[in-house]
């Protein structure tokens, strides 16, 4: 991580990203639903896996905030 290379401390992280797909579920291709799930769920997991080691090294209590929307799930 660039932050780690420069010696900085990470005290918090806010993630606000999602992929939305609208329309009738029965008309959606499964690949489109999988892509949405991959972005909205596994995307958050991937980001957290990268930043948690930095947050654990931070002084005090670091914070993680994941922003979601019912419109994106």
mmCIF file of N, CA and C in Angstrom:
data_model
loop_
_atom_site.group_PDB
_atom_site.id
_atom_site.type_symbol
_atom_site.label_atom_id
_atom_site.label_comp_id
_atom_site.label_asym_id
_atom_site.label_seq_id
_atom_site.Cartn_x
_atom_site.Cartn_y
_atom_site.Cartn_z
ATOM 1 N N UNK A 1 0.835 -1.187 0.000
ATOM 2 C CA UNK A 1 0.000 0.000 0.000
ATOM 3 C C UNK A 1 0.873 1.241 0.000
ATOM 4 N N UNK A 2 0.470 2.230 -0.724
ATOM 5 C CA UNK A 2 1.224 3.482 -0.797
ATOM 6 C C UNK A 2 1.343 4.119 0.575
ATOM 7 N N UNK A 3 0.308 4.089 1.364
ATOM 8 C CA UNK A 3 0.329 4.674 2.697
ATOM 9 C C UNK A 3 1.400 4.015 3.555
ATOM 10 N N UNK A 4 1.498 2.698 3.457
ATOM 11 C CA UNK A 4 2.486 1.960 4.224
ATOM 12 C C UNK A 4 3.906 2.351 3.813
ATOM 13 N N UNK A 5 4.139 2.558 2.542
ATOM 14 C CA UNK A 5 5.463 2.904 2.031
ATOM 15 C C UNK A 5 5.931 4.269 2.518
ATOM 16 N N UNK A 6 5.005 5.186 2.713
ATOM 17 C CA UNK A 6 5.410 6.532 3.129
ATOM 18 C C UNK A 6 5.414 6.684 4.648
ATOM 19 N N UNK A 7 5.110 5.616 5.380
ATOM 20 C CA UNK A 7 5.170 5.666 6.835
ATOM 21 C C UNK A 7 3.955 6.291 7.492
ATOM 22 N N UNK A 8 2.915 6.529 6.741
ATOM 23 C CA UNK A 8 1.710 7.137 7.297
ATOM 24 C C UNK A 8 0.920 6.166 8.152
ATOM 25 N N UNK A 9 0.012 6.696 8.936
ATOM 26 C CA UNK A 9 -0.861 5.879 9.775
ATOM 27 C C UNK A 9 -2.289 6.023 9.273
ATOM 28 N N UNK A 10 -2.954 4.916 9.191
ATOM 29 C CA UNK A 10 -4.349 4.892 8.766
ATOM 30 C C UNK A 10 -5.213 4.781 10.013
ATOM 31 N N UNK A 11 -6.075 5.768 10.225
ATOM 32 C CA UNK A 11 -6.917 5.744 11.427
ATOM 33 C C UNK A 11 -8.383 5.454 11.107
ATOM 34 N N UNK A 12 -8.716 5.491 9.840
ATOM 35 C CA UNK A 12 -10.091 5.210 9.473
ATOM 36 C C UNK A 12 -10.217 5.015 7.979
ATOM 37 N N UNK A 13 -11.328 4.429 7.585
ATOM 38 C CA UNK A 13 -11.565 4.148 6.177
ATOM 39 C C UNK A 13 -13.059 4.167 5.922
ATOM 40 N N UNK A 14 -13.477 4.853 4.858
ATOM 41 C CA UNK A 14 -14.877 4.890 4.450
ATOM 42 C C UNK A 14 -14.957 4.337 3.040
ATOM 43 N N UNK A 15 -15.808 3.338 2.853
ATOM 44 C CA UNK A 15 -16.016 2.762 1.527
ATOM 45 C C UNK A 15 -17.439 3.034 1.108
ATOM 46 N N UNK A 16 -17.587 3.630 -0.074
ATOM 47 C CA UNK A 16 -18.907 3.938 -0.597
ATOM 48 C C UNK A 16 -18.906 3.647 -2.098
ATOM 49 N N UNK A 17 -19.070 2.406 -2.449
ATOM 50 C CA UNK A 17 -19.114 2.020 -3.855
ATOM 51 C C UNK A 17 -20.080 0.861 -4.008
ATOM 52 N N UNK A 18 -20.832 0.913 -5.090
ATOM 53 C CA UNK A 18 -21.783 -0.179 -5.324
ATOM 54 C C UNK A 18 -22.174 -0.179 -6.792
ATOM 55 N N UNK A 19 -22.651 -1.288 -7.216
ATOM 56 C CA UNK A 19 -23.148 -1.469 -8.575
ATOM 57 C C UNK A 19 -24.626 -1.788 -8.478
ATOM 58 N N UNK A 20 -25.443 -1.056 -9.220
ATOM 59 C CA UNK A 20 -26.884 -1.277 -9.169
ATOM 60 C C UNK A 20 -27.377 -1.826 -10.498
ATOM 61 N N UNK A 21 -28.281 -2.731 -10.414
ATOM 62 C CA UNK A 21 -28.919 -3.292 -11.597
ATOM 63 C C UNK A 21 -30.425 -3.269 -11.360
ATOM 64 N N UNK A 22 -31.140 -2.647 -12.259
ATOM 65 C CA UNK A 22 -32.587 -2.558 -12.051
ATOM 66 C C UNK A 22 -33.320 -3.432 -13.065
ATOM 67 N N UNK A 23 -34.550 -3.686 -12.769
ATOM 68 C CA UNK A 23 -35.383 -4.479 -13.663
ATOM 69 C C UNK A 23 -35.898 -5.730 -12.984
ATOM 70 N N UNK A 24 -36.702 -6.437 -13.690
ATOM 71 C CA UNK A 24 -37.326 -7.652 -13.158
ATOM 72 C C UNK A 24 -36.284 -8.764 -13.012
ATOM 73 N N UNK A 25 -36.236 -9.371 -11.847
ATOM 74 C CA UNK A 25 -35.260 -10.417 -11.552
ATOM 75 C C UNK A 25 -35.328 -11.573 -12.544
ATOM 76 N N UNK A 26 -36.529 -11.965 -12.916
ATOM 77 C CA UNK A 26 -36.659 -13.117 -13.811
ATOM 78 C C UNK A 26 -36.126 -12.834 -15.221
ATOM 79 N N UNK A 27 -35.886 -11.569 -15.538
ATOM 80 C CA UNK A 27 -35.354 -11.206 -16.851
ATOM 81 C C UNK A 27 -33.844 -10.953 -16.836
ATOM 82 N N UNK A 28 -33.256 -10.969 -15.667
ATOM 83 C CA UNK A 28 -31.826 -10.688 -15.524
ATOM 84 C C UNK A 28 -30.980 -11.917 -15.841
ATOM 85 N N UNK A 29 -29.940 -11.740 -16.639
ATOM 86 C CA UNK A 29 -29.000 -12.845 -16.832
ATOM 87 C C UNK A 29 -28.251 -13.113 -15.520
ATOM 88 N N UNK A 30 -28.007 -14.362 -15.211
ATOM 89 C CA UNK A 30 -27.320 -14.727 -13.973
ATOM 90 C C UNK A 30 -25.938 -14.067 -13.910
ATOM 91 N N UNK A 31 -25.261 -13.946 -15.044
ATOM 92 C CA UNK A 31 -23.937 -13.302 -15.041
ATOM 93 C C UNK A 31 -24.006 -11.857 -14.566
ATOM 94 N N UNK A 32 -25.075 -11.153 -14.906
ATOM 95 C CA UNK A 32 -25.239 -9.769 -14.453
ATOM 96 C C UNK A 32 -25.453 -9.719 -12.938
ATOM 97 N N UNK A 33 -26.225 -10.646 -12.420
ATOM 98 C CA UNK A 33 -26.468 -10.714 -10.973
ATOM 99 C C UNK A 33 -25.173 -11.081 -10.248
ATOM 100 N N UNK A 34 -24.403 -12.011 -10.807
ATOM 101 C CA UNK A 34 -23.115 -12.389 -10.214
ATOM 102 C C UNK A 34 -22.153 -11.214 -10.190
ATOM 103 N N UNK A 35 -22.121 -10.432 -11.253
ATOM 104 C CA UNK A 35 -21.236 -9.259 -11.302
ATOM 105 C C UNK A 35 -21.627 -8.240 -10.241
ATOM 106 N N UNK A 36 -22.921 -8.045 -10.051
ATOM 107 C CA UNK A 36 -23.393 -7.118 -9.023
ATOM 108 C C UNK A 36 -23.011 -7.618 -7.636
ATOM 109 N N UNK A 37 -23.197 -8.891 -7.382
ATOM 110 C CA UNK A 37 -22.853 -9.474 -6.082
ATOM 111 C C UNK A 37 -21.345 -9.407 -5.851
ATOM 112 N N UNK A 38 -20.579 -9.702 -6.899
ATOM 113 C CA UNK A 38 -19.119 -9.642 -6.790
ATOM 114 C C UNK A 38 -18.652 -8.240 -6.413
ATOM 115 N N UNK A 39 -19.227 -7.232 -7.025
ATOM 116 C CA UNK A 39 -18.852 -5.852 -6.720
ATOM 117 C C UNK A 39 -19.290 -5.440 -5.323
ATOM 118 N N UNK A 40 -20.552 -5.676 -5.009
ATOM 119 C CA UNK A 40 -21.118 -5.156 -3.763
ATOM 120 C C UNK A 40 -20.704 -5.934 -2.521
ATOM 121 N N UNK A 41 -20.434 -7.221 -2.644
ATOM 122 C CA UNK A 41 -20.080 -8.029 -1.474
ATOM 123 C C UNK A 41 -18.586 -8.342 -1.463
ATOM 124 N N UNK A 42 -18.139 -9.055 -2.482
ATOM 125 C CA UNK A 42 -16.735 -9.463 -2.489
ATOM 126 C C UNK A 42 -15.789 -8.285 -2.702
ATOM 127 N N UNK A 43 -16.253 -7.231 -3.360
ATOM 128 C CA UNK A 43 -15.438 -6.022 -3.489
ATOM 129 C C UNK A 43 -15.118 -5.432 -2.125
ATOM 130 N N UNK A 44 -16.112 -5.375 -1.255
ATOM 131 C CA UNK A 44 -15.888 -4.878 0.113
ATOM 132 C C UNK A 44 -14.919 -5.770 0.875
ATOM 133 N N UNK A 45 -15.061 -7.078 0.703
ATOM 134 C CA UNK A 45 -14.164 -8.025 1.379
ATOM 135 C C UNK A 45 -12.732 -7.820 0.907
ATOM 136 N N UNK A 46 -12.535 -7.657 -0.406
ATOM 137 C CA UNK A 46 -11.180 -7.465 -0.944
ATOM 138 C C UNK A 46 -10.524 -6.206 -0.395
ATOM 139 N N UNK A 47 -11.284 -5.125 -0.342
ATOM 140 C CA UNK A 47 -10.744 -3.868 0.182
ATOM 141 C C UNK A 47 -10.402 -4.015 1.662
ATOM 142 N N UNK A 48 -11.291 -4.613 2.423
ATOM 143 C CA UNK A 48 -11.033 -4.797 3.855
ATOM 144 C C UNK A 48 -9.804 -5.666 4.102
ATOM 145 N N UNK A 49 -9.607 -6.689 3.294
ATOM 146 C CA UNK A 49 -8.430 -7.542 3.450
ATOM 147 C C UNK A 49 -7.144 -6.748 3.253
ATOM 148 N N UNK A 50 -7.171 -5.738 2.413
ATOM 149 C CA UNK A 50 -5.983 -4.914 2.163
ATOM 150 C C UNK A 50 -5.738 -3.890 3.267
ATOM 151 N N UNK A 51 -6.805 -3.298 3.797
ATOM 152 C CA UNK A 51 -6.593 -2.202 4.758
ATOM 153 C C UNK A 51 -6.558 -2.642 6.217
ATOM 154 N N UNK A 52 -7.134 -3.791 6.547
ATOM 155 C CA UNK A 52 -7.159 -4.204 7.957
ATOM 156 C C UNK A 52 -5.769 -4.337 8.580
ATOM 157 N N UNK A 53 -4.774 -4.869 7.880
ATOM 158 C CA UNK A 53 -3.446 -4.911 8.500
ATOM 159 C C UNK A 53 -2.917 -3.516 8.864
ATOM 160 N N UNK A 54 -3.184 -2.525 8.019
ATOM 161 C CA UNK A 54 -2.760 -1.151 8.328
ATOM 162 C C UNK A 54 -3.547 -0.577 9.497
ATOM 163 N N UNK A 55 -4.840 -0.861 9.540
ATOM 164 C CA UNK A 55 -5.664 -0.363 10.644
ATOM 165 C C UNK A 55 -5.244 -0.990 11.973
ATOM 166 N N UNK A 56 -4.857 -2.241 11.950
ATOM 167 C CA UNK A 56 -4.430 -2.916 13.185
ATOM 168 C C UNK A 56 -3.136 -2.312 13.744
ATOM 169 N N UNK A 57 -2.314 -1.737 12.886
ATOM 170 C CA UNK A 57 -1.062 -1.113 13.316
ATOM 171 C C UNK A 57 -1.259 0.316 13.815
ATOM 172 N N UNK A 58 -2.425 0.870 13.595
ATOM 173 C CA UNK A 58 -2.682 2.260 13.946
ATOM 174 C C UNK A 58 -2.855 2.430 15.453
ATOM 175 N N UNK A 59 -2.421 3.582 15.970
ATOM 176 C CA UNK A 59 -2.626 3.837 17.394
ATOM 177 C C UNK A 59 -4.108 4.086 17.696
ATOM 178 N N UNK A 60 -4.542 3.735 18.865
ATOM 179 C CA UNK A 60 -5.932 3.973 19.251
ATOM 180 C C UNK A 60 -6.880 3.019 18.573
ATOM 181 N N UNK A 61 -8.100 3.472 18.401
ATOM 182 C CA UNK A 61 -9.138 2.632 17.802
ATOM 183 C C UNK A 61 -9.446 3.128 16.400
ATOM 184 N N UNK A 62 -9.053 2.364 15.408
ATOM 185 C CA UNK A 62 -9.336 2.710 14.016
ATOM 186 C C UNK A 62 -10.796 2.394 13.695
ATOM 187 N N UNK A 63 -11.299 3.041 12.662
ATOM 188 C CA UNK A 63 -12.707 2.870 12.291
ATOM 189 C C UNK A 63 -12.821 2.443 10.833
ATOM 190 N N UNK A 64 -13.793 1.586 10.554
ATOM 191 C CA UNK A 64 -14.157 1.205 9.191
ATOM 192 C C UNK A 64 -15.631 1.507 9.037
ATOM 193 N N UNK A 65 -15.972 2.223 7.970
ATOM 194 C CA UNK A 65 -17.372 2.532 7.683
ATOM 195 C C UNK A 65 -17.672 2.061 6.271
ATOM 196 N N UNK A 66 -18.611 1.142 6.156
ATOM 197 C CA UNK A 66 -19.057 0.652 4.856
ATOM 198 C C UNK A 66 -20.436 1.243 4.586
ATOM 199 N N UNK A 67 -20.548 2.003 3.532
ATOM 200 C CA UNK A 67 -21.819 2.650 3.183
ATOM 201 C C UNK A 67 -22.511 1.813 2.127
ATOM 202 N N UNK A 68 -23.748 1.476 2.374
ATOM 203 C CA UNK A 68 -24.524 0.705 1.413
ATOM 204 C C UNK A 68 -25.876 1.366 1.180
ATOM 205 N N UNK A 69 -26.586 0.841 0.233
ATOM 206 C CA UNK A 69 -27.892 1.379 -0.085
ATOM 207 C C UNK A 69 -28.801 0.221 -0.490
ATOM 208 N N UNK A 70 -30.043 0.294 -0.099
ATOM 209 C CA UNK A 70 -30.976 -0.746 -0.514
ATOM 210 C C UNK A 70 -31.187 -0.691 -2.029
ATOM 211 N N UNK A 71 -30.901 0.456 -2.637
ATOM 212 C CA UNK A 71 -31.043 0.567 -4.085
ATOM 213 C C UNK A 71 -29.925 -0.170 -4.817
ATOM 214 N N UNK A 72 -28.818 -0.441 -4.132
ATOM 215 C CA UNK A 72 -27.695 -1.080 -4.816
ATOM 216 C C UNK A 72 -27.629 -2.581 -4.551
ATOM 217 N N UNK A 73 -28.518 -3.124 -3.737
ATOM 218 C CA UNK A 73 -28.470 -4.546 -3.433
ATOM 219 C C UNK A 73 -29.669 -5.256 -3.988
#
